[in-house]
mmCIF file of C-alpha atoms in Angstrom:
data_model
loop_
_atom_site.group_PDB
_atom_site.id
_atom_site.type_symbol
_atom_site.label_atom_id
_atom_site.label_comp_id
_atom_site.label_asym_id
_atom_site.label_seq_id
_atom_site.Cartn_x
_atom_site.Cartn_y
_atom_site.Cartn_z
ATOM 1 C CA MET N 1360 1.291 42.914 -108.752
ATOM 2 C CA PRO N 1361 -1.901 42.578 -110.739
ATOM 3 C CA THR N 1362 -4.670 40.611 -109.068
ATOM 4 C CA ILE N 1363 -7.534 39.073 -111.014
ATOM 5 C CA THR N 1364 -10.655 38.083 -109.077
ATOM 6 C CA VAL N 1365 -13.052 35.652 -110.739
ATOM 7 C CA SER N 1366 -16.497 35.662 -109.122
ATOM 8 C CA GLY N 1367 -18.971 33.052 -110.360
ATOM 9 C CA PRO N 1368 -20.773 29.783 -109.617
ATOM 10 C CA LYS N 1369 -18.961 26.829 -108.047
ATOM 11 C CA ILE N 1370 -16.375 25.058 -110.242
ATOM 12 C CA THR N 1371 -16.303 21.406 -109.242
ATOM 13 C CA GLU N 1372 -13.372 20.098 -111.291
ATOM 14 C CA LEU N 1373 -9.896 21.044 -110.072
ATOM 15 C CA ASP N 1374 -8.588 20.746 -113.636
ATOM 16 C CA THR N 1375 -11.062 23.389 -114.745
ATOM 17 C CA LYS N 1376 -9.671 25.747 -112.111
ATOM 18 C CA ARG N 1377 -6.117 24.925 -113.254
ATOM 19 C CA SER N 1378 -6.869 25.846 -116.871
ATOM 20 C CA LEU N 1379 -8.847 28.932 -115.900
ATOM 21 C CA VAL N 1380 -6.110 30.489 -113.751
ATOM 22 C CA MET N 1381 -3.388 29.570 -116.264
ATOM 23 C CA GLU N 1382 -5.208 31.174 -119.201
ATOM 24 C CA ILE N 1383 -6.077 34.291 -117.227
ATOM 25 C CA THR N 1384 -2.486 34.566 -116.001
ATOM 26 C CA ASN N 1385 -1.168 34.296 -119.566
ATOM 27 C CA ALA N 1386 -3.580 37.015 -120.712
ATOM 28 C CA ALA N 1387 -2.415 39.270 -117.866
ATOM 29 C CA VAL N 1388 1.282 38.675 -118.637
ATOM 30 C CA LYS N 1389 0.688 39.798 -122.214
ATOM 31 C CA ALA N 1390 -1.323 42.868 -121.212
ATOM 32 C CA TYR N 1391 0.907 44.150 -118.415
ATOM 33 C CA LYS N 1392 4.268 42.939 -119.782
ATOM 34 C CA LEU N 1393 5.098 41.852 -116.232
ATOM 35 C CA PRO N 1394 6.667 38.550 -115.120
ATOM 36 C CA LYS N 1395 4.254 35.656 -114.625
ATOM 37 C CA ASP N 1396 5.324 35.123 -110.999
ATOM 38 C CA ILE N 1397 3.597 38.246 -109.714
ATOM 39 C CA ILE N 1398 0.193 37.614 -111.294
ATOM 40 C CA VAL N 1399 -2.341 36.481 -108.684
ATOM 41 C CA VAL N 1400 -5.745 34.984 -109.524
ATOM 42 C CA VAL N 1401 -8.435 34.452 -106.877
ATOM 43 C CA ILE N 1402 -11.563 32.384 -107.565
ATOM 44 C CA LYS N 1403 -14.672 33.231 -105.555
ATOM 45 C CA GLU N 1404 -17.513 30.734 -105.664
ATOM 46 C CA ASN N 1405 -20.996 32.043 -104.897
ATOM 47 C CA ALA N 1406 -23.917 29.884 -103.749
ATOM 48 C CA PRO N 1407 -27.004 30.097 -106.026
ATOM 49 C CA GLU N 1408 -29.006 31.553 -103.151
ATOM 50 C CA ASN N 1409 -26.572 34.466 -102.897
ATOM 51 C CA VAL N 1410 -26.686 35.781 -106.471
ATOM 52 C CA SER N 1411 -29.572 37.397 -108.333
ATOM 53 C CA VAL N 1412 -29.954 38.432 -111.948
ATOM 54 C CA GLY N 1413 -32.854 40.718 -112.786
ATOM 55 C CA GLY N 1414 -33.987 40.683 -109.152
ATOM 56 C CA GLU N 1415 -34.447 36.915 -108.959
ATOM 57 C CA LEU N 1416 -32.106 34.611 -107.033
ATOM 58 C CA ILE N 1417 -30.300 32.012 -109.159
ATOM 59 C CA CYS N 1418 -31.677 29.231 -106.919
ATOM 60 C CA ASP N 1419 -35.221 30.393 -107.719
ATOM 61 C CA LYS N 1420 -34.551 30.636 -111.451
ATOM 62 C CA ARG N 1421 -33.547 27.001 -111.457
ATOM 63 C CA CYS N 1422 -36.642 25.926 -109.574
ATOM 64 C CA ASN N 1423 -38.870 27.785 -111.989
ATOM 65 C CA LYS N 1424 -37.489 26.158 -115.095
ATOM 66 C CA MET P 817 -16.276 54.874 -92.729
ATOM 67 C CA PRO P 818 -13.101 53.287 -94.030
ATOM 68 C CA THR P 819 -13.271 49.560 -94.686
ATOM 69 C CA ILE P 820 -10.170 47.394 -94.879
ATOM 70 C CA THR P 821 -10.503 43.995 -96.549
ATOM 71 C CA VAL P 822 -7.793 41.427 -95.855
ATOM 72 C CA SER P 823 -7.760 38.608 -98.402
ATOM 73 C CA GLY P 824 -5.400 35.701 -97.704
ATOM 74 C CA PRO P 825 -5.048 32.083 -96.585
ATOM 75 C CA LYS P 826 -7.030 30.735 -93.634
ATOM 76 C CA ILE P 827 -6.031 32.041 -90.186
ATOM 77 C CA THR P 828 -6.685 29.282 -87.656
ATOM 78 C CA GLU P 829 -5.988 31.082 -84.367
ATOM 79 C CA LEU P 830 -8.652 33.520 -83.185
ATOM 80 C CA ASP P 831 -5.989 35.471 -81.308
ATOM 81 C CA THR P 832 -4.110 36.025 -84.550
ATOM 82 C CA LYS P 833 -7.257 37.546 -86.043
ATOM 83 C CA ARG P 834 -7.702 39.712 -82.948
ATOM 84 C CA SER P 835 -4.181 41.161 -83.257
ATOM 85 C CA LEU P 836 -4.443 41.587 -87.013
ATOM 86 C CA VAL P 837 -7.676 43.619 -86.974
ATOM 87 C CA MET P 838 -6.508 45.686 -83.985
ATOM 88 C CA GLU P 839 -3.201 46.648 -85.622
ATOM 89 C CA ILE P 840 -4.834 47.436 -88.958
ATOM 90 C CA THR P 841 -7.501 49.512 -87.191
ATOM 91 C CA ASN P 842 -4.846 51.490 -85.335
ATOM 92 C CA ALA P 843 -2.982 52.144 -88.593
ATOM 93 C CA ALA P 844 -6.214 53.364 -90.215
ATOM 94 C CA VAL P 845 -7.063 55.650 -87.281
ATOM 95 C CA LYS P 846 -3.673 57.344 -87.648
ATOM 96 C CA ALA P 847 -3.948 57.680 -91.426
ATOM 97 C CA TYR P 848 -7.523 58.965 -91.632
ATOM 98 C CA LYS P 849 -7.641 60.856 -88.306
ATOM 99 C CA LEU P 850 -11.118 59.377 -87.809
ATOM 100 C CA PRO P 851 -12.538 57.799 -84.648
ATOM 101 C CA LYS P 852 -11.734 54.120 -84.109
ATOM 102 C CA ASP P 853 -15.407 53.127 -83.905
ATOM 103 C CA ILE P 854 -16.065 53.617 -87.600
ATOM 104 C CA ILE P 855 -13.129 51.561 -88.900
ATOM 105 C CA VAL P 856 -14.300 48.199 -90.249
ATOM 106 C CA VAL P 857 -11.966 45.300 -91.069
ATOM 107 C CA VAL P 858 -13.162 42.230 -92.975
ATOM 108 C CA ILE P 859 -11.044 39.059 -93.229
ATOM 109 C CA LYS P 860 -11.582 36.866 -96.290
ATOM 110 C CA GLU P 861 -10.069 33.401 -96.182
ATOM 111 C CA ASN P 862 -9.374 31.709 -99.520
ATOM 112 C CA ALA P 863 -8.981 27.969 -100.012
ATOM 113 C CA PRO P 864 -5.615 26.912 -101.563
ATOM 114 C CA GLU P 865 -7.463 25.521 -104.576
ATOM 115 C CA ASN P 866 -8.952 28.965 -105.273
ATOM 116 C CA VAL P 867 -5.785 31.060 -105.487
ATOM 117 C CA SER P 868 -2.989 30.931 -108.052
ATOM 118 C CA VAL P 869 0.347 32.693 -108.202
ATOM 119 C CA GLY P 870 2.186 32.639 -111.525
ATOM 120 C CA GLY P 871 -0.596 30.550 -113.058
ATOM 121 C CA GLU P 872 -0.301 27.669 -110.575
ATOM 122 C CA LEU P 873 -2.865 26.957 -107.858
ATOM 123 C CA ILE P 874 -1.522 27.186 -104.285
ATOM 124 C CA CYS P 875 -2.737 23.625 -103.614
ATOM 125 C CA ASP P 876 -0.588 22.384 -106.513
ATOM 126 C CA LYS P 877 2.471 24.337 -105.392
ATOM 127 C CA ARG P 878 2.303 22.584 -102.035
ATOM 128 C CA CYS P 879 2.019 19.164 -103.624
ATOM 129 C CA ASN P 880 5.023 19.835 -105.814
ATOM 130 C CA LYS P 881 7.320 20.816 -102.955
ATOM 131 C CA MET J 391 -23.229 35.909 -114.522
ATOM 132 C CA PRO J 392 -19.554 35.537 -113.743
ATOM 133 C CA THR J 393 -17.673 38.780 -113.218
ATOM 134 C CA ILE J 394 -13.911 39.018 -113.525
ATOM 135 C CA THR J 395 -12.190 42.020 -111.965
ATOM 136 C CA VAL J 396 -8.670 42.839 -113.120
ATOM 137 C CA SER J 397 -6.825 45.121 -110.709
ATOM 138 C CA GLY J 398 -3.417 46.384 -111.838
ATOM 139 C CA PRO J 399 -1.395 49.329 -113.133
ATOM 140 C CA LYS J 400 -2.739 51.623 -115.845
ATOM 141 C CA ILE J 401 -3.062 50.124 -119.342
ATOM 142 C CA THR J 402 -2.522 52.913 -121.859
ATOM 143 C CA GLU J 403 -3.324 51.158 -125.150
ATOM 144 C CA LEU J 404 -7.008 50.501 -125.851
ATOM 145 C CA ASP J 405 -6.031 47.518 -128.014
ATOM 146 C CA THR J 406 -4.293 45.946 -125.030
ATOM 147 C CA LYS J 407 -7.520 46.239 -123.047
ATOM 148 C CA ARG J 408 -9.454 44.744 -125.964
ATOM 149 C CA SER J 409 -7.220 41.659 -126.088
ATOM 150 C CA LEU J 410 -7.136 41.287 -122.314
ATOM 151 C CA VAL J 411 -10.915 41.240 -121.852
ATOM 152 C CA MET J 412 -11.416 38.986 -124.877
ATOM 153 C CA GLU J 413 -8.913 36.375 -123.674
ATOM 154 C CA ILE J 414 -10.254 36.434 -120.114
ATOM 155 C CA THR J 415 -13.815 36.117 -121.417
ATOM 156 C CA ASN J 416 -12.863 33.112 -123.544
ATOM 157 C CA ALA J 417 -11.189 31.455 -120.548
ATOM 158 C CA ALA J 418 -14.327 32.036 -118.456
ATOM 159 C CA VAL J 419 -16.631 30.645 -121.147
ATOM 160 C CA LYS J 420 -14.610 27.432 -121.193
ATOM 161 C CA ALA J 421 -14.502 27.126 -117.395
ATOM 162 C CA TYR J 422 -18.150 27.900 -116.665
ATOM 163 C CA LYS J 423 -19.698 26.491 -119.842
ATOM 164 C CA LEU J 424 -21.911 29.553 -119.913
ATOM 165 C CA PRO J 425 -22.734 31.761 -122.928
ATOM 166 C CA LYS J 426 -20.218 34.495 -123.707
ATOM 167 C CA ASP J 427 -22.816 37.265 -123.443
ATOM 168 C CA ILE J 428 -23.109 37.051 -119.678
ATOM 169 C CA ILE J 429 -19.382 37.225 -118.881
ATOM 170 C CA VAL J 430 -18.438 40.659 -117.508
ATOM 171 C CA VAL J 431 -14.853 41.887 -117.133
ATOM 172 C CA VAL J 432 -13.999 45.052 -115.199
ATOM 173 C CA ILE J 433 -10.530 46.636 -115.358
ATOM 174 C CA LYS J 434 -9.434 48.671 -112.348
ATOM 175 C CA GLU J 435 -6.361 50.849 -112.784
ATOM 176 C CA ASN J 436 -4.446 51.789 -109.645
ATOM 177 C CA ALA J 437 -2.092 54.772 -109.357
ATOM 178 C CA PRO J 438 1.496 53.863 -108.326
ATOM 179 C CA GLU J 439 1.074 55.873 -105.120
ATOM 180 C CA ASN J 440 -1.876 53.700 -104.112
ATOM 181 C CA VAL J 441 -0.270 50.258 -104.248
ATOM 182 C CA SER J 442 2.503 48.802 -102.108
ATOM 183 C CA VAL J 443 4.409 45.556 -102.338
ATOM 184 C CA GLY J 444 6.445 44.526 -99.306
ATOM 185 C CA GLY J 445 5.388 47.691 -97.487
ATOM 186 C CA GLU J 446 6.810 50.090 -100.085
ATOM 187 C CA LEU J 447 4.646 52.130 -102.453
ATOM 188 C CA ILE J 448 5.172 51.373 -106.166
ATOM 189 C CA CYS J 449 5.910 55.070 -106.807
ATOM 190 C CA ASP J 450 8.780 54.901 -104.281
ATOM 191 C CA LYS J 451 10.168 51.682 -105.740
ATOM 192 C CA ARG J 452 10.501 53.373 -109.107
ATOM 193 C CA CYS J 453 12.246 56.387 -107.665
ATOM 194 C CA ASN J 454 14.728 54.174 -105.858
ATOM 195 C CA LYS J 455 15.831 52.295 -108.934
ATOM 196 C CA MET L 749 -0.079 36.336 -101.532
ATOM 197 C CA PRO L 750 -2.303 38.217 -99.121
ATOM 198 C CA THR L 751 -3.815 41.405 -100.493
ATOM 199 C CA ILE L 752 -5.165 44.123 -98.236
ATOM 200 C CA THR L 753 -7.541 46.666 -99.768
ATOM 201 C CA VAL L 754 -8.078 49.919 -97.888
ATOM 202 C CA SER L 755 -11.207 51.764 -99.017
ATOM 203 C CA GLY L 756 -11.756 55.221 -97.543
ATOM 204 C CA PRO L 757 -11.669 58.985 -98.171
ATOM 205 C CA LYS L 758 -8.811 60.617 -100.074
ATOM 206 C CA ILE L 759 -5.417 60.678 -98.334
ATOM 207 C CA THR L 760 -3.591 63.815 -99.470
ATOM 208 C CA GLU L 761 -0.162 63.325 -97.894
ATOM 209 C CA LEU L 762 2.106 60.756 -99.531
ATOM 210 C CA ASP L 763 3.858 60.200 -96.191
ATOM 211 C CA THR L 764 0.542 59.179 -94.650
ATOM 212 C CA LYS L 765 0.132 56.558 -97.352
ATOM 213 C CA ARG L 766 3.702 55.368 -96.749
ATOM 214 C CA SER L 767 3.088 54.823 -93.035
ATOM 215 C CA LEU L 768 -0.323 53.246 -93.602
ATOM 216 C CA VAL L 769 0.875 50.592 -96.043
ATOM 217 C CA MET L 770 3.978 49.861 -93.972
ATOM 218 C CA GLU L 771 2.018 49.321 -90.744
ATOM 219 C CA ILE L 772 -0.608 47.193 -92.458
ATOM 220 C CA THR L 773 2.112 45.138 -94.156
ATOM 221 C CA ASN L 774 3.846 44.533 -90.820
ATOM 222 C CA ALA L 775 0.559 43.432 -89.241
ATOM 223 C CA ALA L 776 -0.029 41.011 -92.137
ATOM 224 C CA VAL L 777 3.495 39.564 -91.902
ATOM 225 C CA LYS L 778 2.897 38.760 -88.242
ATOM 226 C CA ALA L 779 -0.529 37.243 -88.832
ATOM 227 C CA TYR L 780 0.305 35.115 -91.870
ATOM 228 C CA LYS L 781 3.949 34.325 -91.027
ATOM 229 C CA LEU L 782 4.726 34.962 -94.694
ATOM 230 C CA PRO L 783 7.627 36.990 -96.134
ATOM 231 C CA LYS L 784 7.025 40.739 -96.411
ATOM 232 C CA ASP L 785 7.715 40.780 -100.159
ATOM 233 C CA ILE L 786 4.458 39.076 -101.072
ATOM 234 C CA ILE L 787 2.131 41.328 -99.070
ATOM 235 C CA VAL L 788 0.236 43.715 -101.349
ATOM 236 C CA VAL L 789 -1.732 46.730 -100.114
ATOM 237 C CA VAL L 790 -4.079 48.684 -102.392
ATOM 238 C CA ILE L 791 -5.544 52.050 -101.358
ATOM 239 C CA LYS L 792 -8.881 53.017 -102.892
ATOM 240 C CA GLU L 793 -9.964 56.636 -102.485
ATOM 241 C CA ASN L 794 -13.686 57.360 -102.725
ATOM 242 C CA ALA L 795 -15.161 60.774 -103.537
ATOM 243 C CA PRO L 796 -17.558 62.118 -100.851
ATOM 244 C CA GLU L 797 -20.406 62.034 -103.383
ATOM 245 C CA ASN L 798 -19.895 58.294 -103.849
ATOM 246 C CA VAL L 799 -20.202 57.104 -100.243
ATOM 247 C CA SER L 800 -23.214 57.154 -97.949
ATOM 248 C CA VAL L 801 -23.588 56.335 -94.280
ATOM 249 C CA GLY L 802 -27.113 55.866 -92.964
ATOM 250 C CA GLY L 803 -28.535 56.612 -96.402
ATOM 251 C CA GLU L 804 -26.984 60.080 -96.683
ATOM 252 C CA LEU L 805 -24.077 60.897 -98.992
ATOM 253 C CA ILE L 806 -20.916 62.092 -97.229
ATOM 254 C CA CYS L 807 -20.931 65.259 -99.361
ATOM 255 C CA ASP L 808 -24.414 66.081 -98.063
ATOM 256 C CA LYS L 809 -23.478 65.393 -94.443
ATOM 257 C CA ARG L 810 -20.720 67.979 -94.735
ATOM 258 C CA CYS L 811 -23.017 70.570 -96.260
ATOM 259 C CA ASN L 812 -25.572 70.085 -93.515
ATOM 260 C CA LYS L 813 -23.155 70.655 -90.664
ATOM 261 C CA MET C 814 -24.044 45.546 -116.402
ATOM 262 C CA PRO C 815 -24.135 47.044 -112.946
ATOM 263 C CA THR C 816 -23.186 44.683 -110.119
ATOM 264 C CA ILE C 817 -24.179 45.346 -106.525
ATOM 265 C CA THR C 818 -22.269 43.458 -103.806
ATOM 266 C CA VAL C 819 -23.869 43.264 -100.366
ATOM 267 C CA SER C 820 -21.377 42.329 -97.655
ATOM 268 C CA GLY C 821 -22.787 41.699 -94.179
ATOM 269 C CA PRO C 822 -23.688 39.115 -91.542
ATOM 270 C CA LYS C 823 -25.406 35.850 -92.469
ATOM 271 C CA ILE C 824 -29.039 36.102 -93.636
ATOM 272 C CA THR C 825 -30.831 32.923 -92.591
ATOM 273 C CA GLU C 826 -34.220 33.375 -94.270
ATOM 274 C CA LEU C 827 -34.326 32.838 -98.026
ATOM 275 C CA ASP C 828 -37.315 35.180 -98.250
ATOM 276 C CA THR C 829 -35.225 37.954 -96.733
ATOM 277 C CA LYS C 830 -32.644 37.454 -99.471
ATOM 278 C CA ARG C 831 -35.408 37.478 -102.085
ATOM 279 C CA SER C 832 -36.751 40.844 -100.899
ATOM 280 C CA LEU C 833 -33.288 42.328 -100.487
ATOM 281 C CA VAL C 834 -32.097 41.563 -104.019
ATOM 282 C CA MET C 835 -35.435 42.617 -105.537
ATOM 283 C CA GLU C 836 -35.444 45.998 -103.798
ATOM 284 C CA ILE C 837 -31.805 46.679 -104.619
ATOM 285 C CA THR C 838 -32.401 45.677 -108.249
ATOM 286 C CA ASN C 839 -35.367 48.047 -108.491
ATOM 287 C CA ALA C 840 -33.281 50.886 -107.044
ATOM 288 C CA ALA C 841 -30.529 50.178 -109.591
ATOM 289 C CA VAL C 842 -32.975 50.074 -112.520
ATOM 290 C CA LYS C 843 -34.233 53.536 -111.564
ATOM 291 C CA ALA C 844 -30.732 54.968 -111.090
ATOM 292 C CA TYR C 845 -29.114 53.572 -114.232
ATOM 293 C CA LYS C 846 -32.202 53.531 -116.496
ATOM 294 C CA LEU C 847 -31.025 50.106 -117.680
ATOM 295 C CA PRO C 848 -33.174 46.977 -118.147
ATOM 296 C CA LYS C 849 -33.717 44.869 -115.033
ATOM 297 C CA ASP C 850 -32.260 41.736 -116.656
ATOM 298 C CA ILE C 851 -28.686 42.993 -116.556
ATOM 299 C CA ILE C 852 -28.613 44.009 -112.878
ATOM 300 C CA VAL C 853 -26.641 41.502 -110.803
ATOM 301 C CA VAL C 854 -26.683 41.383 -106.988
ATOM 302 C CA VAL C 855 -24.217 39.264 -105.005
ATOM 303 C CA ILE C 856 -24.660 38.628 -101.268
ATOM 304 C CA LYS C 857 -21.509 37.931 -99.270
ATOM 305 C CA GLU C 858 -21.997 36.563 -95.755
ATOM 306 C CA ASN C 859 -19.160 37.113 -93.287
ATOM 307 C CA ALA C 860 -18.613 35.040 -90.126
ATOM 308 C CA PRO C 861 -18.585 37.105 -86.878
ATOM 309 C CA GLU C 862 -14.971 36.082 -86.306
ATOM 310 C CA ASN C 863 -13.959 37.646 -89.622
ATOM 311 C CA VAL C 864 -15.283 41.187 -89.145
ATOM 312 C CA SER C 865 -14.172 43.850 -86.697
ATOM 313 C CA VAL C 866 -15.596 47.259 -85.878
ATOM 314 C CA GLY C 867 -13.391 49.618 -83.883
ATOM 315 C CA GLY C 868 -10.665 46.983 -83.720
ATOM 316 C CA GLU C 869 -12.795 44.355 -81.976
ATOM 317 C CA LEU C 870 -14.091 41.231 -83.707
ATOM 318 C CA ILE C 871 -17.897 40.946 -83.876
ATOM 319 C CA CYS C 872 -17.713 37.543 -82.163
ATOM 320 C CA ASP C 873 -15.942 39.169 -79.201
ATOM 321 C CA LYS C 874 -18.404 42.048 -79.018
ATOM 322 C CA ARG C 875 -21.238 39.568 -78.635
ATOM 323 C CA CYS C 876 -19.465 37.644 -75.899
ATOM 324 C CA ASN C 877 -18.817 40.839 -73.983
ATOM 325 C CA LYS C 878 -22.424 41.935 -73.945
ATOM 326 C CA MET T 1085 -21.707 47.000 -90.409
ATOM 327 C CA PRO T 1086 -23.032 45.921 -93.766
ATOM 328 C CA THR T 1087 -21.400 47.535 -96.773
ATOM 329 C CA ILE T 1088 -23.066 47.634 -100.173
ATOM 330 C CA THR T 1089 -20.856 48.342 -103.180
ATOM 331 C CA VAL T 1090 -22.548 49.481 -106.380
ATOM 332 C CA SER T 1091 -20.342 49.083 -109.444
ATOM 333 C CA GLY T 1092 -21.678 50.483 -112.718
ATOM 334 C CA PRO T 1093 -21.446 53.268 -115.307
ATOM 335 C CA LYS T 1094 -21.064 56.911 -114.278
ATOM 336 C CA ILE T 1095 -24.103 58.540 -112.617
ATOM 337 C CA THR T 1096 -24.092 62.225 -113.531
ATOM 338 C CA GLU T 1097 -26.950 63.554 -111.393
ATOM 339 C CA LEU T 1098 -26.256 63.916 -107.679
ATOM 340 C CA ASP T 1099 -29.969 63.469 -106.961
ATOM 341 C CA THR T 1100 -29.859 60.074 -108.642
ATOM 342 C CA LYS T 1101 -27.053 59.048 -106.308
ATOM 343 C CA ARG T 1102 -29.026 60.356 -103.328
ATOM 344 C CA SER T 1103 -32.070 58.241 -104.194
ATOM 345 C CA LEU T 1104 -29.987 55.182 -105.015
ATOM 346 C CA VAL T 1105 -28.105 55.083 -101.711
ATOM 347 C CA MET T 1106 -31.259 55.880 -99.712
ATOM 348 C CA GLU T 1107 -33.270 53.055 -101.307
ATOM 349 C CA ILE T 1108 -30.438 50.544 -100.966
ATOM 350 C CA THR T 1109 -29.926 51.572 -97.328
ATOM 351 C CA ASN T 1110 -33.627 51.085 -96.591
ATOM 352 C CA ALA T 1111 -33.555 47.632 -98.198
ATOM 353 C CA ALA T 1112 -30.512 46.691 -96.079
ATOM 354 C CA VAL T 1113 -32.130 47.948 -92.854
ATOM 355 C CA LYS T 1114 -35.118 45.696 -93.497
ATOM 356 C CA ALA T 1115 -32.995 42.664 -94.377
ATOM 357 C CA TYR T 1116 -30.455 42.894 -91.550
ATOM 358 C CA LYS T 1117 -32.714 44.456 -88.897
ATOM 359 C CA LEU T 1118 -29.802 46.702 -88.016
ATOM 360 C CA PRO T 1119 -29.906 50.464 -87.381
ATOM 361 C CA LYS T 1120 -29.680 52.675 -90.466
ATOM 362 C CA ASP T 1121 -26.603 54.515 -89.193
ATOM 363 C CA ILE T 1122 -24.253 51.590 -89.737
ATOM 364 C CA ILE T 1123 -25.226 50.835 -93.328
ATOM 365 C CA VAL T 1124 -22.550 52.024 -95.757
ATOM 366 C CA VAL T 1125 -23.038 52.298 -99.526
ATOM 367 C CA VAL T 1126 -20.126 52.900 -101.903
ATOM 368 C CA ILE T 1127 -20.678 53.807 -105.566
ATOM 369 C CA LYS T 1128 -17.933 52.836 -108.005
ATOM 370 C CA GLU T 1129 -18.114 54.392 -111.465
ATOM 371 C CA ASN T 1130 -16.359 52.538 -114.281
ATOM 372 C CA ALA T 1131 -15.240 54.136 -117.544
ATOM 373 C CA PRO T 1132 -16.737 52.495 -120.695
ATOM 374 C CA GLU T 1133 -13.234 51.498 -121.807
ATOM 375 C CA ASN T 1134 -12.755 49.507 -118.596
ATOM 376 C CA VAL T 1135 -15.782 47.201 -118.749
ATOM 377 C CA SER T 1136 -16.572 44.434 -121.214
ATOM 378 C CA VAL T 1137 -19.653 42.299 -121.708
ATOM 379 C CA GLY T 1138 -19.284 39.217 -123.878
ATOM 380 C CA GLY T 1139 -15.632 40.046 -124.522
ATOM 381 C CA GLU T 1140 -16.296 43.461 -126.054
ATOM 382 C CA LEU T 1141 -15.525 46.756 -124.291
ATOM 383 C CA ILE T 1142 -18.566 48.958 -123.617
ATOM 384 C CA CYS T 1143 -16.864 51.835 -125.475
ATOM 385 C CA ASP T 1144 -16.628 49.633 -128.584
ATOM 386 C CA LYS T 1145 -20.222 48.463 -128.336
ATOM 387 C CA ARG T 1146 -21.345 52.083 -128.456
ATOM 388 C CA CYS T 1147 -19.200 52.850 -131.473
ATOM 389 C CA ASN T 1148 -20.579 49.858 -133.335
ATOM 390 C CA LYS T 1149 -24.200 50.807 -132.907
#
C-alpha cells in the first residue's frame, strides 16, 4: 500500500487538490503496477511561519520582498 | 527512543486517544524491550479534504455515498 | 519548497523511478504554481518484512498465497 | 486509511515484528472503528549511528558504557 | 536538498522560530557542505492531546502535576 | 519530547554526524526550553537514485555534469 505525502504551502482550491491527488495516484499506479484502490495520498499544508529556506522563514521572505 | 506516528482521521474523544497511545506504547515496550518512559506516540489528524484513496479525496467519497 | 515523499515497495528499474518523479513533479508544479526547480521528490523503499496491511506483514502475505 | 509508522532500533526477530504490527493494528481498529484491512503499519529501523538522544549518538552512548 | 523536520510542542514566539531554523540551517550547511539556499526546515507543532510519552498524553501529564 | 529528523544525502564521517546532532540538539534546547536529554535527532540518508530535484534524479544530475 504505497503512501505519497505531499508537504507544501496551503492549497486553497479543492479542485486543485482533486487534480493533484489524481495525477499522483496515476503516476504511482504506473510505477508500482498495483491497483489504484490501495494508493493513498496525504496533503500536508504548512504555515509560512513554519517553513524556512536558506535559514529564513517563508513569512519573512514575503515581508522582505 | 522509539517514536510511533499515527496518521489518520480526526479522533474526537480524548479517551479514545488515551487508550490508543497506551496500547501502542505497551506493544512497543514488548517489541523493543525498552522502558516505557522513552516510548513516544504522536497522533496526526488529517482533514478529509487532504487525504485520497484510489485518487479520490475522502471528502468526495463521503459526498458520493 | 514542496517535498513529496513516496513510500512503497522497492522499485527495481531506474527508468521507473525517473518517470515516477517526473510525473509527480509535473503534478506539483501545476498544483502549487511554483517553479519546477524547487520541487523535491524522495522515494522510500520498504522491505516486505517491515510493512503490514490488516495486521499481517507483506512478507507473510506472499508466503501464504 | 490510517498509517502507523514505527521508528526505532533494529528488530531482529521476525516474530517480534509480527506481534508488534498485529497489536498496533488492533489498537487502531478500536480507536478508528475502521475495518482491519485498511490499517497499514510501517516499521523503520534506524542505525545507532543515525540517532542521538541528548545530543549524543546512540553508537557513542554504547561505547561509553 | 536536505530537509530538516522539527516536531515538538507549539512555539509561540516568531523570533524563537527564526533563531531555531537559522541555527539548524547553519548546522546542516556545515555537515553537508552544501549551499545554504537549498536547506529546508519545517516546524511541526503538535497539540498536547496528540503526543504521549510513556503511554500518557502530554495534556494529562500537565493536569496531574 | 521534540524529535528532529534530518533527511539528506549520505554523511560518511561519524564526526560530522556527531557535530550535526549536537548543534541541532543545542538549537532545540534553546527554542523549547526543555532539558537536553529529551531531544531526539534522527538522520535519514537517501540514495542519489531515490531523490529528485526539479523532476530529475540526483544520480542523473551527477552523470550529466
